[in-house]
Coordinates of C-alpha atoms in Angstrom, one line a residue:
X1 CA 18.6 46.6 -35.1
X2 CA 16.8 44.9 -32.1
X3 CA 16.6 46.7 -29.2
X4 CA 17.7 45.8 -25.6
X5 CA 14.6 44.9 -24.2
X6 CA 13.9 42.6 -26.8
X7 CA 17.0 40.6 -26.3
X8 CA 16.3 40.5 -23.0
X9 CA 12.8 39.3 -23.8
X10 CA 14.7 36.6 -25.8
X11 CA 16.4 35.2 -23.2
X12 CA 13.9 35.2 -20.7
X13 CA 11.4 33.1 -23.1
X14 CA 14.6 30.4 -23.5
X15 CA 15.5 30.6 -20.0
X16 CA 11.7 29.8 -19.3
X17 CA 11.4 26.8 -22.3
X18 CA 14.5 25.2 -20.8
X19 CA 13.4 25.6 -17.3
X20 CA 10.1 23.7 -18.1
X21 CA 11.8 21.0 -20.6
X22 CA 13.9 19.8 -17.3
X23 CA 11.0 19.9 -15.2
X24 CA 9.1 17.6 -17.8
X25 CA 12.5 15.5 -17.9
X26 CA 11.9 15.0 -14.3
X27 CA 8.5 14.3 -14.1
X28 CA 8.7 11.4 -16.5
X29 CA 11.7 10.0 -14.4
X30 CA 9.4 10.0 -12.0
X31 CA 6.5 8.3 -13.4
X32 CA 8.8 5.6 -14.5
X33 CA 10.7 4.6 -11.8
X34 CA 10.2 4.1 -8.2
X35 CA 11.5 3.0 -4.9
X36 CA 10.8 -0.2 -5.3
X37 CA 12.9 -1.2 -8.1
X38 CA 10.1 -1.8 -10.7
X39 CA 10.4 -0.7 -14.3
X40 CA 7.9 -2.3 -16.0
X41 CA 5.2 -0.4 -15.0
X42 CA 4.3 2.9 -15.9
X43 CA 3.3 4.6 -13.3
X44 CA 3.5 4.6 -9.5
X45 CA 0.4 5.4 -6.7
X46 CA 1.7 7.8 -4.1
X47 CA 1.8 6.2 -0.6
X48 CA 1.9 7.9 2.9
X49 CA 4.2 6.0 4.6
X50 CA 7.9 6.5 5.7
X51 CA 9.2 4.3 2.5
X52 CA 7.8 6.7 0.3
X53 CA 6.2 5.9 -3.4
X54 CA 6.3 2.8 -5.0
X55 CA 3.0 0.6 -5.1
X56 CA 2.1 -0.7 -9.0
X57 CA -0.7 0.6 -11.0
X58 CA -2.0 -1.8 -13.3
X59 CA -1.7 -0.3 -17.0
X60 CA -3.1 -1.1 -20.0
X61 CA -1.4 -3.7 -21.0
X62 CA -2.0 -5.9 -17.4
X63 CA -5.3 -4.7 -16.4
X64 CA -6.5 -7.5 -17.8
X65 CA -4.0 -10.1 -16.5
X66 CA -3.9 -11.2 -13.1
X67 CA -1.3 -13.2 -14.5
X68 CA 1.3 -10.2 -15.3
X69 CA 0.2 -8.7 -12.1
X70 CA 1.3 -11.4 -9.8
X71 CA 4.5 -11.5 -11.7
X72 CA 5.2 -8.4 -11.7
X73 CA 4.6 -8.0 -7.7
X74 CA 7.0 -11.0 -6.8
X75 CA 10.0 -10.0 -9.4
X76 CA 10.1 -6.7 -8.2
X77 CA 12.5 -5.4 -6.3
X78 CA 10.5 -5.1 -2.9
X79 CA 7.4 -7.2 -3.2
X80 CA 5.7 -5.7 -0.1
X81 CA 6.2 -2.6 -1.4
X82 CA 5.0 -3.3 -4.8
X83 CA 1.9 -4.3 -3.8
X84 CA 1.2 -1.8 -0.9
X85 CA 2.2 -1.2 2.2
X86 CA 2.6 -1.3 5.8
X87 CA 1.8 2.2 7.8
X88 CA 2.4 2.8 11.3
X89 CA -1.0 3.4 13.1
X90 CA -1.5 2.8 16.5
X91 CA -4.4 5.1 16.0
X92 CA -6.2 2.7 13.7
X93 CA -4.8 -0.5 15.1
X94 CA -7.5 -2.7 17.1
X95 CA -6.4 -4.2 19.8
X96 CA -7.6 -8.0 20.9
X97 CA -9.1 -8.1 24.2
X98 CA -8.1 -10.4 27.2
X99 CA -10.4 -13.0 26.2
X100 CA -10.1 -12.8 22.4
X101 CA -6.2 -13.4 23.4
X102 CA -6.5 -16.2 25.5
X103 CA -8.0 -17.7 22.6
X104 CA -5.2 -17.0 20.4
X105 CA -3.1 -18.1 23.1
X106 CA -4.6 -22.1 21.9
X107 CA -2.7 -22.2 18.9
X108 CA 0.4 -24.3 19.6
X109 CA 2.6 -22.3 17.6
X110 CA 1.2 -18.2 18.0
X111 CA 1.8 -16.9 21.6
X112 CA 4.2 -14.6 21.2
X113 CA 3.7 -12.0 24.3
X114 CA 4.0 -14.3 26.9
X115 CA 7.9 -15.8 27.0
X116 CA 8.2 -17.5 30.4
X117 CA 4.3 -19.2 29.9
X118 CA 6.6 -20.7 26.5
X119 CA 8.4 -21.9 29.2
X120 CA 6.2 -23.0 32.5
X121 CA 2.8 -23.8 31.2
X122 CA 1.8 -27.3 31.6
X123 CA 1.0 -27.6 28.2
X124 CA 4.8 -26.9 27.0
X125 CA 5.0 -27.9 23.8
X126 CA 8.5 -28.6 21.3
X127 CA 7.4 -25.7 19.0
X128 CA 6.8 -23.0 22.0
X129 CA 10.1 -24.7 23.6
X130 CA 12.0 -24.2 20.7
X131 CA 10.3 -20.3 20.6
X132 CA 11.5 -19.9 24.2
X133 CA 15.1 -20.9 23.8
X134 CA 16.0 -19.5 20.7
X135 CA 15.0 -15.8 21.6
X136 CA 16.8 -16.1 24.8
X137 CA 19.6 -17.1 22.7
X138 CA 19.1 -14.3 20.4
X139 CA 18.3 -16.4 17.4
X140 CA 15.3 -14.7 17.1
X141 CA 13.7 -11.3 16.8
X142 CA 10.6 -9.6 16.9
X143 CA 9.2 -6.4 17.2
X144 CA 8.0 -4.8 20.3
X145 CA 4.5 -4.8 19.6
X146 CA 4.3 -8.2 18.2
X147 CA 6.0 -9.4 21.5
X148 CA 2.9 -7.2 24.3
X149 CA 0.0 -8.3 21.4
X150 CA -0.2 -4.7 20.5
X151 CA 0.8 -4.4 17.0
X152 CA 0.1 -1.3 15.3
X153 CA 0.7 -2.1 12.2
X154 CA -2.3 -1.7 9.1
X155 CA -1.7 -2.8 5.6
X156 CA -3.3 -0.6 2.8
X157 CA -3.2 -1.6 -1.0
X158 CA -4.4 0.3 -3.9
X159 CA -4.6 -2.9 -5.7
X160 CA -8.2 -4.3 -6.0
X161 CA -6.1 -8.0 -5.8
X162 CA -4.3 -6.4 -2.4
X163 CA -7.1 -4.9 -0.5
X164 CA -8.4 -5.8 2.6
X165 CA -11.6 -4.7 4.4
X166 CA -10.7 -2.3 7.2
X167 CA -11.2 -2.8 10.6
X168 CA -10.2 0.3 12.5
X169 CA -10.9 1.7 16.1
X170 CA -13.2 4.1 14.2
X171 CA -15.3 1.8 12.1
X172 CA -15.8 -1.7 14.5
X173 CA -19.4 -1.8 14.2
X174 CA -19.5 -1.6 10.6
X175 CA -16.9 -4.5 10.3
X176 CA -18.6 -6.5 12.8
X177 CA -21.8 -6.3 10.7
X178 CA -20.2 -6.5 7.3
X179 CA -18.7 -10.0 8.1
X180 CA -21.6 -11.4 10.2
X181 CA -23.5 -11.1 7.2
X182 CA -20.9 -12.3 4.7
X183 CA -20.4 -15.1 7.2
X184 CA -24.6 -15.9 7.1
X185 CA -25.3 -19.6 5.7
X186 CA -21.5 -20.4 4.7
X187 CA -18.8 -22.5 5.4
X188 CA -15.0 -21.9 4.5
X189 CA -13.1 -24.8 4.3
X190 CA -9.4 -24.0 5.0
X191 CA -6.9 -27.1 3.1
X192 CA -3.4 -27.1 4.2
X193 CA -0.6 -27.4 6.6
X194 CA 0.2 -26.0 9.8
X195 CA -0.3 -22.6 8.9
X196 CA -3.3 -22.8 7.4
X197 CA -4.2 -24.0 10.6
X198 CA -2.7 -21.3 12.5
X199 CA -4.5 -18.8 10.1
X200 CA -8.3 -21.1 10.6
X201 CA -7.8 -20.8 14.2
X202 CA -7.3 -17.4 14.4
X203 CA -10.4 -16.7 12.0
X204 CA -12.5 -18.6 14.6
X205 CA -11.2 -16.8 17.3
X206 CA -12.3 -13.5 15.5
X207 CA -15.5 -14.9 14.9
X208 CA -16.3 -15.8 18.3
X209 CA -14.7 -13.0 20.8
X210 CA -14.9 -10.2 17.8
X211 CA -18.6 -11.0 16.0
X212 CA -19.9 -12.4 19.0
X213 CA -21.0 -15.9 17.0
X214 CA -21.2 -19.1 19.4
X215 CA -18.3 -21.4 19.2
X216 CA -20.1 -24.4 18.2
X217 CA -21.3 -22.1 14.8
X218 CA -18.0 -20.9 14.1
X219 CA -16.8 -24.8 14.0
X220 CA -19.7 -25.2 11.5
X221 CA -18.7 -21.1 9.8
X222 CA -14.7 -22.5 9.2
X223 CA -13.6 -25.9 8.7
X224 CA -9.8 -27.3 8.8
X225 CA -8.7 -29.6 6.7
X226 CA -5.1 -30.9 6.9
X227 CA -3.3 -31.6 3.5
X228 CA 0.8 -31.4 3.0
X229 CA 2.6 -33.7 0.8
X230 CA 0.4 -36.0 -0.2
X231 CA -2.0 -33.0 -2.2
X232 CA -5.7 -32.9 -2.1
X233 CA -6.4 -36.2 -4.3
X234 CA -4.1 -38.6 -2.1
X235 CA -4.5 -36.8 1.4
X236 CA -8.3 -36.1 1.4
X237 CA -10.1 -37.9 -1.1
X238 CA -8.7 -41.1 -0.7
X239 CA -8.3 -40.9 2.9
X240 CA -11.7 -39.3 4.0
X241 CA -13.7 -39.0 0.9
X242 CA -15.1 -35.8 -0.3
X243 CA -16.0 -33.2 2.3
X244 CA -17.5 -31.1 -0.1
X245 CA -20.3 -33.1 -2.2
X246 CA -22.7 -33.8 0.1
X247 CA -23.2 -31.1 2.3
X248 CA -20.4 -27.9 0.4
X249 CA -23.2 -25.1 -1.3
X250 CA -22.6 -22.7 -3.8
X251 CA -22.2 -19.8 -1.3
X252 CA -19.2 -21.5 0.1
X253 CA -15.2 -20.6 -0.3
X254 CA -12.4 -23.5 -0.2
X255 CA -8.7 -21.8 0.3
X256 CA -5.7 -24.2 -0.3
X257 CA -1.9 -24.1 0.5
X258 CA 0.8 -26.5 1.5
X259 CA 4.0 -24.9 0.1
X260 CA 5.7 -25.6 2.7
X261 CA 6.1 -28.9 2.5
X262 CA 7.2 -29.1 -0.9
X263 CA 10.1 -26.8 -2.4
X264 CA 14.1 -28.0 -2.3
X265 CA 13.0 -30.7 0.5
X266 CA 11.5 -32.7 -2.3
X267 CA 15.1 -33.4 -4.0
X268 CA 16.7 -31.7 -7.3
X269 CA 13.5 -32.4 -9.4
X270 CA 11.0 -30.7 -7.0
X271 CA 9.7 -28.2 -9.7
X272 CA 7.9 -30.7 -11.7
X273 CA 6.8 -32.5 -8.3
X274 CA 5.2 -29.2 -7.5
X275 CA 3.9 -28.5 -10.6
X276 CA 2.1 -31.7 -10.6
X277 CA 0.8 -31.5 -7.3
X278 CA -0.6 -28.1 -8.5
X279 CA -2.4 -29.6 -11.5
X280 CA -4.0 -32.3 -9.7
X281 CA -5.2 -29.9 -7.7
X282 CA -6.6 -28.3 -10.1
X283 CA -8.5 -31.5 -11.2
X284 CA -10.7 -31.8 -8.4
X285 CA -14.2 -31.4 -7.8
X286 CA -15.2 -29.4 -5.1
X287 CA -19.1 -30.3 -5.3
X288 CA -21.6 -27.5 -5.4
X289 CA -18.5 -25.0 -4.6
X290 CA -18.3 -22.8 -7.7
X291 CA -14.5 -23.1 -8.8
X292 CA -14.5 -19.3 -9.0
X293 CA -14.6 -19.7 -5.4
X294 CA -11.3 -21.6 -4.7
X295 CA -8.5 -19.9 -3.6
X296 CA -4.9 -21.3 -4.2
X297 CA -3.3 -18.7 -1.1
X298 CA 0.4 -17.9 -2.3
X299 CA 3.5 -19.7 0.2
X300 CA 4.6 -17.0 2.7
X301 CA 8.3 -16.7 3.1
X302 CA 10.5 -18.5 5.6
X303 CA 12.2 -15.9 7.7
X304 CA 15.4 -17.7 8.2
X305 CA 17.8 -15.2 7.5
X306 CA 19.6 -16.6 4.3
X307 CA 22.9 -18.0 4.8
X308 CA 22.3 -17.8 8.8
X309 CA 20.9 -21.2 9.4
X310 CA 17.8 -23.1 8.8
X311 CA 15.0 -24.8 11.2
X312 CA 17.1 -28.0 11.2
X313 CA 20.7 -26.1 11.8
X314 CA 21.9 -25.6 15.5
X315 CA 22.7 -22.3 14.6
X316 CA 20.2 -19.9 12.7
X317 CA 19.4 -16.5 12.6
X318 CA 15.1 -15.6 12.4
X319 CA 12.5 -12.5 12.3
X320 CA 13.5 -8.4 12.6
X321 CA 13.2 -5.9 15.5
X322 CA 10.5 -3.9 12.8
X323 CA 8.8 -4.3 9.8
X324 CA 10.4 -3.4 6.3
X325 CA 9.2 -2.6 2.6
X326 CA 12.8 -2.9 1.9
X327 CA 12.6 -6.6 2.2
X328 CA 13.4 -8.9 -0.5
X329 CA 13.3 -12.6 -1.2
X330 CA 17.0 -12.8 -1.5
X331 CA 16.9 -11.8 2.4
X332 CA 15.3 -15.2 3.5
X333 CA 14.7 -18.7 3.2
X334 CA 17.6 -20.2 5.4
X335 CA 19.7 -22.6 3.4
X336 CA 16.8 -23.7 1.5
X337 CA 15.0 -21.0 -0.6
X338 CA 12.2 -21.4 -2.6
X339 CA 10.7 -18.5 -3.2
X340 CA 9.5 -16.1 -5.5
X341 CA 9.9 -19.6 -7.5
X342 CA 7.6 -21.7 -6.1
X343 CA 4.9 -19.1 -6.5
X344 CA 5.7 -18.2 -9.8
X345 CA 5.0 -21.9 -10.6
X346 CA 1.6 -21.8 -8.8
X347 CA 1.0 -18.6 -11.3
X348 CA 1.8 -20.7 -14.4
X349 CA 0.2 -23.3 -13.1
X350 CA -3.4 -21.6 -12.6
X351 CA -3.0 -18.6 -14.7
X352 CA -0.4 -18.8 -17.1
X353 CA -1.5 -21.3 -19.9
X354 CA -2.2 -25.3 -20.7
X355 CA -5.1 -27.2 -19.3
X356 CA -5.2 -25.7 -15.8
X357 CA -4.9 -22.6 -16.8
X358 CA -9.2 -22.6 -17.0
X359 CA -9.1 -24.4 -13.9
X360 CA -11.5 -21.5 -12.7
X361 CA -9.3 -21.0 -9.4
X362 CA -8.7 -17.8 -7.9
X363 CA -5.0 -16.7 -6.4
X364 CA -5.1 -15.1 -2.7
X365 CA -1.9 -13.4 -2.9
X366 CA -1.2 -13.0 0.7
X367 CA 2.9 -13.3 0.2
X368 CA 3.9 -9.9 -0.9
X369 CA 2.3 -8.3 2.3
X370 CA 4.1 -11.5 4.5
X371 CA 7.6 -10.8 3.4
X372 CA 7.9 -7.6 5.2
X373 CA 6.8 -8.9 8.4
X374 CA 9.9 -10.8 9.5
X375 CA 9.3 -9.2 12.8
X376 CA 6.2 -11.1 13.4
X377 CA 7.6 -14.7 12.8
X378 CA 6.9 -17.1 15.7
X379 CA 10.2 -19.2 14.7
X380 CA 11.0 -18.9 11.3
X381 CA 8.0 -20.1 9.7
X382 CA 4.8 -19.3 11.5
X383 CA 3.8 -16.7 12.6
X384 CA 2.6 -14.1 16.0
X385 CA -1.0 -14.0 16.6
X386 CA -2.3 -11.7 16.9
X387 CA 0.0 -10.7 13.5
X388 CA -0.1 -10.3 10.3
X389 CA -2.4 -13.0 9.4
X390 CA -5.3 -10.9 10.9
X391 CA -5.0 -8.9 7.1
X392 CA -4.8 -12.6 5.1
X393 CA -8.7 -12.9 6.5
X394 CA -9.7 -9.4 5.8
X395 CA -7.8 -9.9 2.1
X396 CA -9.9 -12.6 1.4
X397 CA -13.1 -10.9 3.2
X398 CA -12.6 -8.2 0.6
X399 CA -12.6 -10.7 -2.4
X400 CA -15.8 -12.6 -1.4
X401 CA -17.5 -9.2 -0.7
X402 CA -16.8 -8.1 -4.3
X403 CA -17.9 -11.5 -5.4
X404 CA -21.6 -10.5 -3.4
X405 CA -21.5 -7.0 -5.0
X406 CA -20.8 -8.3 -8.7
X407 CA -23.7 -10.8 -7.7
X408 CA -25.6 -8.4 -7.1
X409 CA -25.3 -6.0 -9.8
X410 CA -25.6 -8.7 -12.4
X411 CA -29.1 -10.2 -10.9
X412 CA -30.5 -6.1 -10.9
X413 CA -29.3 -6.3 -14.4

């Protein structure tokens, strides 16, 4: 007959495997969900911001698809979130000086810390006039340190396609000599619509009040190209020629976009208008400009509330008091949404399969990081500078500075 203590010994060694079988239960639960809504991955990366866990890993199965990557970001739940996220650091934070703001301050549409000058300036324009009246009106929102220039927002991805080269209070001279050299004997050439331009000025402005390079090189370092509906082949080439094949060298980038201007506007068959518009794009010669080194940069969201109004609406509803992680396409877009779809096409377009698919171009996914920054929106659809885009350049910094390194590594080979 077993004694007492044996039973006991019994039950403690069953109390013990159960214990640990729900603690394994509960770790795997873990590992394959999130707070982000995304099941299809695996696992999650632990983040350190108020929203908690839920960035994407890339397993086995998409590490080598950019492809499944970018889908997998923009059908999530919470893209933002999904791809990294935005952390509250006014400790990190840099903050543009007077000067480097009054050059901001040039972009029609980007002033977003001055209301009344929206108002009085001489150089009053429709866009900073429609700014001025519709967040008096309360149409608009934005958050307070969009609105005094003092954002203290960072992004932070542990996403290689996500990343963005710091620029911190604590580490300004190693940025500022990072991206004067990256900068050394090449030209960007920035092909799109109004926000593309927005984003080119504000690049400029960086390079002259933040590097210290002379105005008249940063015109030569960055150059604006304007392209919306008619795409690259009808709205450049025709119209100006080739920009690129006389004077474009292999150490240069090109970064495209008009999304904007295409979507529900076009009419009830503006999926295959897109599509096409992509393809001939991806058709084009850029000249000496390796194709590795064009960038299609993903359409940022409208933040038209959806449902509340739209741009062309006398009534609308636009932007947030703070930024979100929580924030999901089905949140925006006004009464015309077109997104993740419109992306998503862009994906299949370059990535996905068919002809274009070896088109050689490179996505800048700068949308995921966008949506959650409807507290930066200038109205609607562009956007505060200094904002958000500040971490569009630094994402794309961070790809041609891996481009140098793998460069590198393969000419020591």
């Amino acid at each position: 007959m077993a004694s007492p203590s044996r039973y006991i010994r019994l039950h403690r060694a069953i109390f013990c495997s159960t214990l640990t079988l729900i603690l394994v239960i509960q770790v795997v639960y873990l590992l394959t969900s999130d707070n982000c809504g995304v099941s299809i991955f695996s696992t999650t990366v632990e983040s350190t911001n108020q929203w908690g866990s839920c960035q994407l890993t890339k397993n086995s199965t998409l590490s080598s698809s950019d492809y499944e990557l970018y889908r997998a970001v923009h059908l999530s739940d919470f893209p933002a979130c999904a791809a990294g996220s935005w952390t509250m650091r006014p400790d990190l934070a840099v903050i543009p000086s007077a000067e480097h703001l009054q050059c901001l301050d040039e972009e029609l549409e980007g002033n977003c810390h001055d209301l009344e000058a929206s108002k009085n300036a001489n150089d009053v324009t429709k866009q900073k006039l429609n700014r001025y009246n519709s967040m008096v009106s309360n149409k608009l929102q934005n958050s307070p340190g969009i609105m005094n220039s003092s954002d203290p927002w960072v992004w932070q991805s542990d996403l290689e396609e996500y990343r963005t080269v710091p620029f911190y209070k604590t580490n300004q001279d190693e940025y500022k000599e990072r991206i004067r050299k990256l900068f050394e004997n090449r030209t960007m050439y920035f092909i799109g619509d109004s926000l593309t331009r927005q984003w080119q000025h504000s690049i400029k402005c960086e390079l002259v009040h933040v590097l210290g390079i002379p105005i008249e090189r940063a015109d030569d370092m960055v150059v604006y190209i304007w392209m919306a509906k008619r795409g690259i082949e009808k709205g450049i080439l025709r119209k100006h020629g080739s920009p690129f094949t006389t004077t474009a060298t292999e150490r240069d980038y090109v970064v495209f976009n008009f999304g904007h201007h295409m979507g529900p506007k076009l009419g009830p068959n503006w999926r295959s208008s897109y599509r096409k518009f992509l393809e001939d794009a991806a058709k084009i010669s850029f000249g000496n400009i390796p194709r590795s080194h064009v960038f299609f940069r993903t359409t940022s969201v409208r933040h038209f509330i959806r449902g509340k109004g739209d741009w062309n609406t006398d009534s609308f509803q636009a932007g947030a008091a703070e930024p979100t992680m929580q924030a999901a396409w089905r949140d925006f877009g006004g009464n015309a949404p077109e997104l993740p779809e419109q992306n998503l096409i862009a994906f299949e377009t370059f990535l996905g399969g068919g002809d274009t698919k070896h088109s050689g171009f490179r996505i800048l996914d700068t949308s995921p990081m966008t949506l959650a920054r409807a507290d930066a929106t200038f109205e609607g659809v562009h956007f505060c500078l200094p904002g958000p885009m500040d971490f569009w350049s630094r994402m794309l910094y961070y790809q041609i500075l891996g481009d140098e390194r793998r460069t590198e590594r393969t000419s020591q080979n």
